């Protein structure tokens, strides 16, 4: 009995200790939450942000429960003005931000985390999302932006400079360690994240130098369903990716390669962060990327393609093709590195033609190195043949019009331009820049209509010569026959005279 009593006493002490421990934890959480709710108020946050950003800041609502400081919170209706001096910020206290002075705004910021899983070494972030953020970016004629001041580092005090220099010396004296790649085993907890990113964003961009205004709309960029368990990396090791945005012109630029456009971009797929065998962070990405819709007017590259000089002289300008390009479900593979965008497997289809394209664009210089294939719809073959016929009619010499017909020249001229389906097929290379592209037709290899007409005249000349030769030979044969007949008649007369 004494041993049982001793065991029960130990259990009671353990339970008492555990109860006190969790009681202290709960008191601390409640205390921190209450303190946070008392301290972290709208004016408090606005003041901190205004001091850091040098901008007027207004928050519509800061909401959350008793444990919001620990488990999560929601900030609603945030507005941030353009740059303000300290005197201006002080004079604007408790005043709303003018609509035409908004640098950035946000409908809501949601931050929600689950606490209990942490006790079992699991990090569960339910949500960290920006909802309907809006940013107004202005590039001034000087080249500076309305956010350039945010990129300037804050001046350091003498003490801060000395501490930084000391830290740099210490870092320099340390032996360089070989950096090891991040492994799943380095994660202290399993990760489970609902969604991180933004939804329904909007960015307005104004370039005061060129007069160009652009709008990036309905921007959604998020990673979600993030599940990584270092203890079970083969089964729990994935995340999903979603990016969608539309971009359009709000005004025509004073100069440039495009008059207007409205294009949608869509990227969706999955990522496997860690290699299952090596357990090293080596993402495997599977995405579908494309443009579900689009409209471009006045694209300089396209204008040069349909009006390339060699083609215009041979078959006339393709003015029947709309200068406005509309498409649906266009897709392309894009890779970016060091200011160079590499494009492959690009495809755009319209009712009039299909375009496939690839190559590279240097976004710093806007230099182009592209290739493109254009296949015109069957309905345009006869139209182009008609244009060639009209050009041929003008080019055929007047003294040869009885021998050569324009339609015959057109039929000959269009043969190298069509594929086995009877569609006009053209291949181009594009160099130069986006505003001044240099477009060359590399297929078909065509000369000029005058060359085709000359060849036709040679054939006609040969035929005429053969016909003339045959006619002359026939004439000689006829004369020989005629003389022979006259000789026979004369001989007959002589014979008759002998028998009189």
mmCIF file of C-alpha atoms in Angstrom, residues 71-456:
data_model
loop_
_atom_site.group_PDB
_atom_site.id
_atom_site.type_symbol
_atom_site.label_atom_id
_atom_site.label_comp_id
_atom_site.label_asym_id
_atom_site.label_seq_id
_atom_site.Cartn_x
_atom_site.Cartn_y
_atom_site.Cartn_z
ATOM 1 C CA UNK A 71 -3.220 32.880 -33.965
ATOM 2 C CA UNK A 72 -3.803 35.546 -36.606
ATOM 3 C CA UNK A 73 -5.499 38.778 -37.531
ATOM 4 C CA UNK A 74 -7.044 40.728 -40.414
ATOM 5 C CA UNK A 75 -6.113 44.256 -41.460
ATOM 6 C CA UNK A 76 -8.719 45.889 -43.686
ATOM 7 C CA UNK A 77 -8.849 48.844 -46.041
ATOM 8 C CA UNK A 78 -5.208 49.972 -45.960
ATOM 9 C CA UNK A 79 -4.230 53.101 -47.912
ATOM 10 C CA UNK A 80 -0.744 54.542 -48.379
ATOM 11 C CA UNK A 81 -0.067 57.942 -49.979
ATOM 12 C CA UNK A 82 2.824 59.124 -52.112
ATOM 13 C CA UNK A 83 5.965 60.543 -50.482
ATOM 14 C CA UNK A 84 5.449 63.093 -47.717
ATOM 15 C CA UNK A 85 7.829 65.101 -45.555
ATOM 16 C CA UNK A 86 7.561 64.813 -41.788
ATOM 17 C CA UNK A 87 5.901 68.240 -41.676
ATOM 18 C CA UNK A 88 3.318 67.180 -44.269
ATOM 19 C CA UNK A 89 2.559 63.943 -42.394
ATOM 20 C CA UNK A 90 2.092 65.903 -39.169
ATOM 21 C CA UNK A 91 -0.258 68.384 -40.849
ATOM 22 C CA UNK A 92 -2.332 65.532 -42.349
ATOM 23 C CA UNK A 93 -2.909 63.655 -39.085
ATOM 24 C CA UNK A 94 -6.425 62.206 -38.795
ATOM 25 C CA UNK A 95 -7.194 63.369 -42.342
ATOM 26 C CA UNK A 96 -8.121 60.856 -45.092
ATOM 27 C CA UNK A 97 -5.800 60.255 -48.037
ATOM 28 C CA UNK A 98 -6.898 62.007 -51.205
ATOM 29 C CA UNK A 99 -7.964 59.577 -53.959
ATOM 30 C CA UNK A 100 -5.491 61.090 -56.436
ATOM 31 C CA UNK A 101 -2.630 60.729 -53.942
ATOM 32 C CA UNK A 102 -2.801 56.977 -53.306
ATOM 33 C CA UNK A 103 0.463 55.126 -53.882
ATOM 34 C CA UNK A 104 -0.820 51.751 -52.678
ATOM 35 C CA UNK A 105 -3.936 50.320 -51.118
ATOM 36 C CA UNK A 106 -5.253 46.956 -49.989
ATOM 37 C CA UNK A 107 -8.703 45.627 -49.258
ATOM 38 C CA UNK A 108 -7.406 43.219 -46.604
ATOM 39 C CA UNK A 109 -4.424 41.326 -45.252
ATOM 40 C CA UNK A 110 -5.310 37.960 -43.721
ATOM 41 C CA UNK A 111 -2.856 36.204 -41.423
ATOM 42 C CA UNK A 112 -4.077 32.992 -39.810
ATOM 43 C CA UNK A 113 -1.956 30.408 -38.044
ATOM 44 C CA UNK A 114 -2.785 27.295 -35.991
ATOM 45 C CA UNK A 115 -1.057 27.068 -32.601
ATOM 46 C CA UNK A 116 -1.827 23.504 -31.338
ATOM 47 C CA UNK A 117 0.090 21.717 -34.155
ATOM 48 C CA UNK A 118 3.305 23.443 -33.012
ATOM 49 C CA UNK A 119 3.242 21.229 -29.928
ATOM 50 C CA UNK A 120 3.640 18.191 -32.212
ATOM 51 C CA UNK A 121 6.345 19.809 -34.372
ATOM 52 C CA UNK A 122 4.008 20.880 -37.160
ATOM 53 C CA UNK A 123 3.859 24.376 -38.581
ATOM 54 C CA UNK A 124 0.358 25.116 -39.892
ATOM 55 C CA UNK A 125 -0.182 28.457 -41.597
ATOM 56 C CA UNK A 126 -3.758 28.602 -42.786
ATOM 57 C CA UNK A 127 -3.445 31.829 -44.720
ATOM 58 C CA UNK A 128 -1.189 34.761 -45.490
ATOM 59 C CA UNK A 129 -2.935 36.601 -48.307
ATOM 60 C CA UNK A 130 -3.129 40.122 -49.658
ATOM 61 C CA UNK A 131 -6.637 40.754 -50.981
ATOM 62 C CA UNK A 132 -7.196 43.284 -53.781
ATOM 63 C CA UNK A 133 -3.903 45.176 -53.388
ATOM 64 C CA UNK A 134 -3.498 48.176 -55.682
ATOM 65 C CA UNK A 135 -0.304 50.042 -56.545
ATOM 66 C CA UNK A 136 0.067 53.196 -58.639
ATOM 67 C CA UNK A 137 3.575 53.435 -60.092
ATOM 68 C CA UNK A 138 4.844 56.572 -61.806
ATOM 69 C CA UNK A 139 8.079 56.910 -63.711
ATOM 70 C CA UNK A 140 9.111 60.556 -63.978
ATOM 71 C CA UNK A 141 10.915 62.109 -66.942
ATOM 72 C CA UNK A 142 14.112 62.063 -64.870
ATOM 73 C CA UNK A 143 13.938 58.260 -64.774
ATOM 74 C CA UNK A 144 13.132 58.102 -61.057
ATOM 75 C CA UNK A 145 10.017 56.340 -59.752
ATOM 76 C CA UNK A 146 7.551 57.424 -57.122
ATOM 77 C CA UNK A 147 8.956 54.674 -54.895
ATOM 78 C CA UNK A 148 12.659 55.460 -55.470
ATOM 79 C CA UNK A 149 12.954 56.981 -51.999
ATOM 80 C CA UNK A 150 12.094 53.578 -50.482
ATOM 81 C CA UNK A 151 15.188 52.100 -52.115
ATOM 82 C CA UNK A 152 17.578 54.611 -50.541
ATOM 83 C CA UNK A 153 19.187 53.110 -47.421
ATOM 84 C CA UNK A 154 18.563 54.921 -44.161
ATOM 85 C CA UNK A 155 21.627 56.945 -42.995
ATOM 86 C CA UNK A 156 23.514 55.148 -40.211
ATOM 87 C CA UNK A 157 24.767 56.694 -37.003
ATOM 88 C CA UNK A 158 28.472 56.549 -36.128
ATOM 89 C CA UNK A 159 27.763 53.726 -33.668
ATOM 90 C CA UNK A 160 25.821 51.746 -36.287
ATOM 91 C CA UNK A 161 28.626 52.212 -38.854
ATOM 92 C CA UNK A 162 31.232 51.048 -36.331
ATOM 93 C CA UNK A 163 29.133 47.975 -35.432
ATOM 94 C CA UNK A 164 28.665 47.132 -39.117
ATOM 95 C CA UNK A 165 32.399 47.458 -39.849
ATOM 96 C CA UNK A 166 33.233 45.285 -36.834
ATOM 97 C CA UNK A 167 30.806 42.623 -38.008
ATOM 98 C CA UNK A 168 32.278 42.708 -41.529
ATOM 99 C CA UNK A 169 35.834 42.283 -40.138
ATOM 100 C CA UNK A 170 34.718 39.345 -38.020
ATOM 101 C CA UNK A 171 33.009 37.729 -40.993
ATOM 102 C CA UNK A 172 36.114 38.253 -43.143
ATOM 103 C CA UNK A 173 38.352 36.629 -40.513
ATOM 104 C CA UNK A 174 36.159 33.557 -40.230
ATOM 105 C CA UNK A 175 37.254 30.562 -42.344
ATOM 106 C CA UNK A 176 35.009 30.154 -45.306
ATOM 107 C CA UNK A 177 32.703 27.232 -44.883
ATOM 108 C CA UNK A 178 31.430 25.260 -47.807
ATOM 109 C CA UNK A 179 27.748 25.964 -48.103
ATOM 110 C CA UNK A 180 25.690 22.832 -47.942
ATOM 111 C CA UNK A 181 22.449 22.512 -49.926
ATOM 112 C CA UNK A 182 19.251 22.640 -47.920
ATOM 113 C CA UNK A 183 17.887 19.204 -47.159
ATOM 114 C CA UNK A 184 14.490 18.086 -45.968
ATOM 115 C CA UNK A 185 16.229 16.886 -42.774
ATOM 116 C CA UNK A 186 17.136 20.522 -42.004
ATOM 117 C CA UNK A 187 13.465 21.386 -41.513
ATOM 118 C CA UNK A 188 12.720 21.386 -37.764
ATOM 119 C CA UNK A 189 8.992 20.817 -38.279
ATOM 120 C CA UNK A 190 6.542 19.520 -40.838
ATOM 121 C CA UNK A 191 5.044 22.334 -42.911
ATOM 122 C CA UNK A 192 1.396 22.711 -43.855
ATOM 123 C CA UNK A 193 0.414 26.000 -45.494
ATOM 124 C CA UNK A 194 -3.012 26.791 -46.912
ATOM 125 C CA UNK A 195 -2.165 29.722 -49.181
ATOM 126 C CA UNK A 196 0.429 32.498 -49.430
ATOM 127 C CA UNK A 197 0.333 35.330 -51.961
ATOM 128 C CA UNK A 198 -2.162 37.797 -53.371
ATOM 129 C CA UNK A 199 -5.538 37.775 -55.092
ATOM 130 C CA UNK A 200 -7.198 40.271 -57.418
ATOM 131 C CA UNK A 201 -4.298 42.730 -57.457
ATOM 132 C CA UNK A 202 -4.146 45.842 -59.613
ATOM 133 C CA UNK A 203 -1.107 47.861 -60.748
ATOM 134 C CA UNK A 204 -1.286 51.131 -62.702
ATOM 135 C CA UNK A 205 1.905 52.265 -64.403
ATOM 136 C CA UNK A 206 2.430 55.729 -65.893
ATOM 137 C CA UNK A 207 5.580 56.644 -67.814
ATOM 138 C CA UNK A 208 5.680 60.441 -67.965
ATOM 139 C CA UNK A 209 8.561 60.287 -70.434
ATOM 140 C CA UNK A 210 6.743 58.365 -73.175
ATOM 141 C CA UNK A 211 3.134 59.058 -72.216
ATOM 142 C CA UNK A 212 2.517 55.315 -71.905
ATOM 143 C CA UNK A 213 -0.045 54.138 -69.342
ATOM 144 C CA UNK A 214 -0.436 50.457 -68.522
ATOM 145 C CA UNK A 215 -2.757 48.530 -66.248
ATOM 146 C CA UNK A 216 -1.917 45.138 -64.742
ATOM 147 C CA UNK A 217 -5.260 43.788 -63.528
ATOM 148 C CA UNK A 218 -6.857 40.813 -61.749
ATOM 149 C CA UNK A 219 -3.429 39.748 -60.546
ATOM 150 C CA UNK A 220 -3.435 36.483 -58.639
ATOM 151 C CA UNK A 221 -0.095 35.039 -57.595
ATOM 152 C CA UNK A 222 -0.063 32.416 -54.902
ATOM 153 C CA UNK A 223 1.374 29.116 -53.740
ATOM 154 C CA UNK A 224 -1.062 26.918 -51.898
ATOM 155 C CA UNK A 225 -1.573 23.429 -50.492
ATOM 156 C CA UNK A 226 2.050 23.422 -49.333
ATOM 157 C CA UNK A 227 2.714 20.131 -47.570
ATOM 158 C CA UNK A 228 6.231 19.073 -46.627
ATOM 159 C CA UNK A 229 6.974 16.433 -44.003
ATOM 160 C CA UNK A 230 10.700 15.675 -43.569
ATOM 161 C CA UNK A 231 9.734 12.360 -41.952
ATOM 162 C CA UNK A 232 7.718 11.266 -44.999
ATOM 163 C CA UNK A 233 9.242 13.201 -47.903
ATOM 164 C CA UNK A 234 8.254 10.613 -50.520
ATOM 165 C CA UNK A 235 4.522 11.124 -49.909
ATOM 166 C CA UNK A 236 4.285 14.598 -48.373
ATOM 167 C CA UNK A 237 6.368 16.888 -50.572
ATOM 168 C CA UNK A 238 4.333 19.166 -52.833
ATOM 169 C CA UNK A 239 2.833 22.587 -53.417
ATOM 170 C CA UNK A 240 0.582 24.160 -56.033
ATOM 171 C CA UNK A 241 1.194 27.352 -57.987
ATOM 172 C CA UNK A 242 -1.288 29.750 -59.554
ATOM 173 C CA UNK A 243 -0.485 32.952 -61.443
ATOM 174 C CA UNK A 244 -2.997 34.905 -63.474
ATOM 175 C CA UNK A 245 -2.878 38.475 -64.714
ATOM 176 C CA UNK A 246 -4.147 40.687 -67.482
ATOM 177 C CA UNK A 247 -2.188 43.608 -68.876
ATOM 178 C CA UNK A 248 -3.544 46.354 -71.111
ATOM 179 C CA UNK A 249 -2.763 49.822 -72.386
ATOM 180 C CA UNK A 250 -4.684 52.771 -70.981
ATOM 181 C CA UNK A 251 -3.192 55.218 -73.476
ATOM 182 C CA UNK A 252 -1.221 55.108 -76.712
ATOM 183 C CA UNK A 253 2.505 55.878 -76.371
ATOM 184 C CA UNK A 254 4.081 58.820 -78.191
ATOM 185 C CA UNK A 255 6.432 56.320 -79.799
ATOM 186 C CA UNK A 256 6.895 52.586 -79.630
ATOM 187 C CA UNK A 257 6.193 49.282 -81.330
ATOM 188 C CA UNK A 258 2.547 48.803 -80.263
ATOM 189 C CA UNK A 259 -0.496 51.090 -80.319
ATOM 190 C CA UNK A 260 -2.644 49.131 -77.870
ATOM 191 C CA UNK A 261 -3.022 45.675 -76.349
ATOM 192 C CA UNK A 262 -4.985 43.664 -73.811
ATOM 193 C CA UNK A 263 -3.407 40.306 -72.976
ATOM 194 C CA UNK A 264 -4.152 37.669 -70.369
ATOM 195 C CA UNK A 265 -1.482 35.384 -68.860
ATOM 196 C CA UNK A 266 -2.177 32.160 -67.024
ATOM 197 C CA UNK A 267 0.257 29.825 -65.247
ATOM 198 C CA UNK A 268 -0.858 26.896 -63.125
ATOM 199 C CA UNK A 269 0.856 23.763 -61.932
ATOM 200 C CA UNK A 270 2.607 21.859 -59.200
ATOM 201 C CA UNK A 271 6.025 21.913 -57.574
ATOM 202 C CA UNK A 272 7.865 19.092 -55.823
ATOM 203 C CA UNK A 273 10.373 21.030 -53.651
ATOM 204 C CA UNK A 274 12.723 18.245 -52.475
ATOM 205 C CA UNK A 275 14.280 15.469 -54.512
ATOM 206 C CA UNK A 276 12.828 12.233 -53.119
ATOM 207 C CA UNK A 277 16.090 10.298 -53.395
ATOM 208 C CA UNK A 278 18.714 12.846 -52.340
ATOM 209 C CA UNK A 279 16.295 14.787 -50.056
ATOM 210 C CA UNK A 280 17.987 17.990 -51.309
ATOM 211 C CA UNK A 281 16.003 21.113 -52.185
ATOM 212 C CA UNK A 282 15.868 20.711 -55.972
ATOM 213 C CA UNK A 283 12.424 21.803 -57.187
ATOM 214 C CA UNK A 284 10.684 19.896 -59.943
ATOM 215 C CA UNK A 285 8.155 22.178 -61.641
ATOM 216 C CA UNK A 286 5.259 21.151 -63.872
ATOM 217 C CA UNK A 287 3.209 24.085 -65.154
ATOM 218 C CA UNK A 288 0.952 24.998 -68.026
ATOM 219 C CA UNK A 289 1.606 28.538 -69.196
ATOM 220 C CA UNK A 290 -0.184 30.535 -71.805
ATOM 221 C CA UNK A 291 -2.334 33.403 -72.888
ATOM 222 C CA UNK A 292 -6.036 32.519 -72.743
ATOM 223 C CA UNK A 293 -6.970 35.684 -74.630
ATOM 224 C CA UNK A 294 -5.283 38.644 -76.259
ATOM 225 C CA UNK A 295 -5.628 41.659 -78.513
ATOM 226 C CA UNK A 296 -2.843 43.738 -80.088
ATOM 227 C CA UNK A 297 -3.188 46.684 -82.473
ATOM 228 C CA UNK A 298 -0.326 48.213 -84.412
ATOM 229 C CA UNK A 299 2.316 45.622 -83.557
ATOM 230 C CA UNK A 300 5.294 46.859 -85.570
ATOM 231 C CA UNK A 301 6.769 43.380 -86.034
ATOM 232 C CA UNK A 302 3.503 42.084 -87.517
ATOM 233 C CA UNK A 303 3.156 45.133 -89.771
ATOM 234 C CA UNK A 304 6.628 44.489 -91.166
ATOM 235 C CA UNK A 305 5.847 40.796 -91.695
ATOM 236 C CA UNK A 306 2.730 41.398 -93.778
ATOM 237 C CA UNK A 307 4.307 44.257 -95.740
ATOM 238 C CA UNK A 308 7.856 42.940 -96.241
ATOM 239 C CA UNK A 309 9.137 44.556 -99.466
ATOM 240 C CA UNK A 310 10.183 41.355 -101.262
ATOM 241 C CA UNK A 311 6.726 39.872 -100.729
ATOM 242 C CA UNK A 312 4.885 43.085 -101.643
ATOM 243 C CA UNK A 313 6.634 43.280 -105.026
ATOM 244 C CA UNK A 314 5.954 39.624 -105.707
ATOM 245 C CA UNK A 315 2.377 39.149 -104.539
ATOM 246 C CA UNK A 316 1.187 42.537 -103.329
ATOM 247 C CA UNK A 317 0.697 43.758 -99.758
ATOM 248 C CA UNK A 318 -1.357 41.610 -97.431
ATOM 249 C CA UNK A 319 -3.607 44.554 -96.544
ATOM 250 C CA UNK A 320 -6.567 42.198 -96.245
ATOM 251 C CA UNK A 321 -5.147 40.966 -92.913
ATOM 252 C CA UNK A 322 -6.410 42.982 -89.957
ATOM 253 C CA UNK A 323 -3.899 45.188 -88.164
ATOM 254 C CA UNK A 324 -5.675 44.156 -84.968
ATOM 255 C CA UNK A 325 -4.644 40.697 -83.785
ATOM 256 C CA UNK A 326 -7.101 38.752 -81.623
ATOM 257 C CA UNK A 327 -6.485 35.305 -80.245
ATOM 258 C CA UNK A 328 -7.637 32.716 -77.760
ATOM 259 C CA UNK A 329 -5.702 29.937 -76.064
ATOM 260 C CA UNK A 330 -2.253 31.020 -77.192
ATOM 261 C CA UNK A 331 0.614 29.366 -75.353
ATOM 262 C CA UNK A 332 4.361 29.824 -75.144
ATOM 263 C CA UNK A 333 7.313 28.593 -73.081
ATOM 264 C CA UNK A 334 9.313 31.415 -71.516
ATOM 265 C CA UNK A 335 12.713 31.411 -69.789
ATOM 266 C CA UNK A 336 14.376 34.479 -68.297
ATOM 267 C CA UNK A 337 17.975 35.073 -67.228
ATOM 268 C CA UNK A 338 20.282 38.111 -67.241
ATOM 269 C CA UNK A 339 17.871 40.422 -69.111
ATOM 270 C CA UNK A 340 17.292 37.852 -71.853
ATOM 271 C CA UNK A 341 13.850 36.353 -72.386
ATOM 272 C CA UNK A 342 13.986 33.091 -74.353
ATOM 273 C CA UNK A 343 10.756 32.140 -76.120
ATOM 274 C CA UNK A 344 9.938 28.700 -77.514
ATOM 275 C CA UNK A 345 6.900 26.871 -78.877
ATOM 276 C CA UNK A 346 4.960 30.140 -79.197
ATOM 277 C CA UNK A 347 1.622 29.837 -80.947
ATOM 278 C CA UNK A 348 -1.187 32.241 -81.887
ATOM 279 C CA UNK A 349 -4.214 31.272 -83.964
ATOM 280 C CA UNK A 350 -6.783 33.567 -85.578
ATOM 281 C CA UNK A 351 -9.454 33.109 -88.236
ATOM 282 C CA UNK A 352 -7.055 34.483 -90.850
ATOM 283 C CA UNK A 353 -3.765 32.791 -90.008
ATOM 284 C CA UNK A 354 -1.664 30.830 -87.557
ATOM 285 C CA UNK A 355 1.633 32.073 -86.161
ATOM 286 C CA UNK A 356 4.328 29.989 -84.505
ATOM 287 C CA UNK A 357 7.359 31.769 -83.107
ATOM 288 C CA UNK A 358 10.455 31.490 -80.946
ATOM 289 C CA UNK A 359 13.788 33.154 -80.237
ATOM 290 C CA UNK A 360 14.988 35.723 -77.732
ATOM 291 C CA UNK A 361 14.381 39.310 -76.631
ATOM 292 C CA UNK A 362 16.841 41.411 -74.635
ATOM 293 C CA UNK A 363 14.551 43.466 -72.399
ATOM 294 C CA UNK A 364 17.318 45.958 -71.588
ATOM 295 C CA UNK A 365 17.968 46.933 -75.228
ATOM 296 C CA UNK A 366 14.738 45.476 -76.688
ATOM 297 C CA UNK A 367 16.981 43.719 -79.205
ATOM 298 C CA UNK A 368 15.273 40.934 -81.157
ATOM 299 C CA UNK A 369 16.433 37.578 -82.446
ATOM 300 C CA UNK A 370 13.231 35.819 -83.470
ATOM 301 C CA UNK A 371 11.932 33.411 -86.062
ATOM 302 C CA UNK A 372 8.329 32.943 -87.075
ATOM 303 C CA UNK A 373 6.179 30.816 -89.377
ATOM 304 C CA UNK A 374 2.932 32.189 -90.773
ATOM 305 C CA UNK A 375 0.277 29.968 -92.346
ATOM 306 C CA UNK A 376 -2.614 31.819 -93.979
ATOM 307 C CA UNK A 377 -6.071 30.285 -94.048
ATOM 308 C CA UNK A 378 -7.078 28.548 -97.292
ATOM 309 C CA UNK A 379 -9.602 31.287 -98.036
ATOM 310 C CA UNK A 380 -6.760 33.722 -98.769
ATOM 311 C CA UNK A 381 -4.957 31.640 -101.419
ATOM 312 C CA UNK A 382 -7.209 32.725 -104.292
ATOM 313 C CA UNK A 383 -7.100 36.313 -103.000
ATOM 314 C CA UNK A 384 -3.303 36.395 -103.207
ATOM 315 C CA UNK A 385 -3.376 34.689 -106.602
ATOM 316 C CA UNK A 386 -5.691 37.457 -107.804
ATOM 317 C CA UNK A 387 -3.235 40.106 -106.544
ATOM 318 C CA UNK A 388 -0.360 38.396 -108.379
ATOM 319 C CA UNK A 389 -2.462 38.250 -111.552
ATOM 320 C CA UNK A 390 -3.069 42.015 -111.408
ATOM 321 C CA UNK A 391 0.624 42.711 -110.900
ATOM 322 C CA UNK A 392 1.490 40.338 -113.763
ATOM 323 C CA UNK A 393 -0.972 42.042 -116.123
ATOM 324 C CA UNK A 394 0.913 45.323 -115.645
ATOM 325 C CA UNK A 395 4.322 43.661 -116.004
ATOM 326 C CA UNK A 396 3.682 41.653 -119.190
ATOM 327 C CA UNK A 397 4.985 43.579 -122.273
ATOM 328 C CA UNK A 398 2.215 44.704 -124.611
ATOM 329 C CA UNK A 399 3.668 42.785 -127.570
ATOM 330 C CA UNK A 400 3.541 39.562 -125.512
ATOM 331 C CA UNK A 401 -0.018 39.829 -124.179
ATOM 332 C CA UNK A 402 -1.314 37.616 -127.026
ATOM 333 C CA UNK A 403 1.018 34.834 -125.926
ATOM 334 C CA UNK A 404 1.111 35.131 -122.082
ATOM 335 C CA UNK A 405 -1.902 35.335 -119.768
ATOM 336 C CA UNK A 406 -1.709 36.918 -116.251
ATOM 337 C CA UNK A 407 -3.466 33.919 -114.685
ATOM 338 C CA UNK A 408 -0.776 31.614 -116.051
ATOM 339 C CA UNK A 409 1.927 33.762 -114.440
ATOM 340 C CA UNK A 410 -0.059 33.837 -111.155
ATOM 341 C CA UNK A 411 -0.374 30.043 -111.089
ATOM 342 C CA UNK A 412 3.380 29.691 -111.599
ATOM 343 C CA UNK A 413 4.253 32.407 -109.051
ATOM 344 C CA UNK A 414 2.106 31.068 -106.210
ATOM 345 C CA UNK A 415 3.382 27.468 -106.368
ATOM 346 C CA UNK A 416 6.453 27.997 -104.116
ATOM 347 C CA UNK A 417 4.291 29.887 -101.591
ATOM 348 C CA UNK A 418 1.769 27.143 -100.796
ATOM 349 C CA UNK A 419 2.128 23.971 -98.758
ATOM 350 C CA UNK A 420 0.654 20.569 -99.569
ATOM 351 C CA UNK A 421 -2.685 21.707 -98.100
ATOM 352 C CA UNK A 422 -2.919 24.628 -100.493
ATOM 353 C CA UNK A 423 -2.225 27.155 -97.690
ATOM 354 C CA UNK A 424 0.157 30.064 -98.048
ATOM 355 C CA UNK A 425 3.189 29.272 -95.864
ATOM 356 C CA UNK A 426 5.815 31.906 -95.045
ATOM 357 C CA UNK A 427 8.894 31.880 -92.795
ATOM 358 C CA UNK A 428 10.609 34.944 -91.350
ATOM 359 C CA UNK A 429 13.572 36.017 -89.236
ATOM 360 C CA UNK A 430 13.227 39.153 -87.118
ATOM 361 C CA UNK A 431 16.243 41.180 -85.951
ATOM 362 C CA UNK A 432 16.669 44.799 -84.878
ATOM 363 C CA UNK A 433 14.563 46.201 -82.041
ATOM 364 C CA UNK A 434 10.887 46.048 -81.094
ATOM 365 C CA UNK A 435 10.269 49.593 -82.356
ATOM 366 C CA UNK A 436 12.418 49.172 -85.505
ATOM 367 C CA UNK A 437 12.362 45.486 -86.434
ATOM 368 C CA UNK A 438 14.220 44.155 -89.451
ATOM 369 C CA UNK A 439 12.092 41.407 -91.007
ATOM 370 C CA UNK A 440 13.428 39.037 -93.666
ATOM 371 C CA UNK A 441 11.433 36.491 -95.636
ATOM 372 C CA UNK A 442 13.467 33.270 -95.726
ATOM 373 C CA UNK A 443 10.794 31.016 -97.242
ATOM 374 C CA UNK A 444 9.784 30.783 -99.993
ATOM 375 C CA UNK A 445 12.856 31.782 -101.965
ATOM 376 C CA UNK A 446 11.198 34.041 -104.510
ATOM 377 C CA UNK A 447 12.703 36.253 -107.197
ATOM 378 C CA UNK A 448 10.444 38.640 -109.058
ATOM 379 C CA UNK A 449 7.442 38.475 -111.376
ATOM 380 C CA UNK A 450 9.576 39.884 -114.195
ATOM 381 C CA UNK A 451 11.825 36.791 -113.977
ATOM 382 C CA UNK A 452 8.798 34.493 -114.230
ATOM 383 C CA UNK A 453 7.492 36.528 -117.204
ATOM 384 C CA UNK A 454 10.912 36.346 -118.943
ATOM 385 C CA UNK A 455 10.972 32.571 -118.514
ATOM 386 C CA UNK A 456 7.440 32.402 -119.886
#
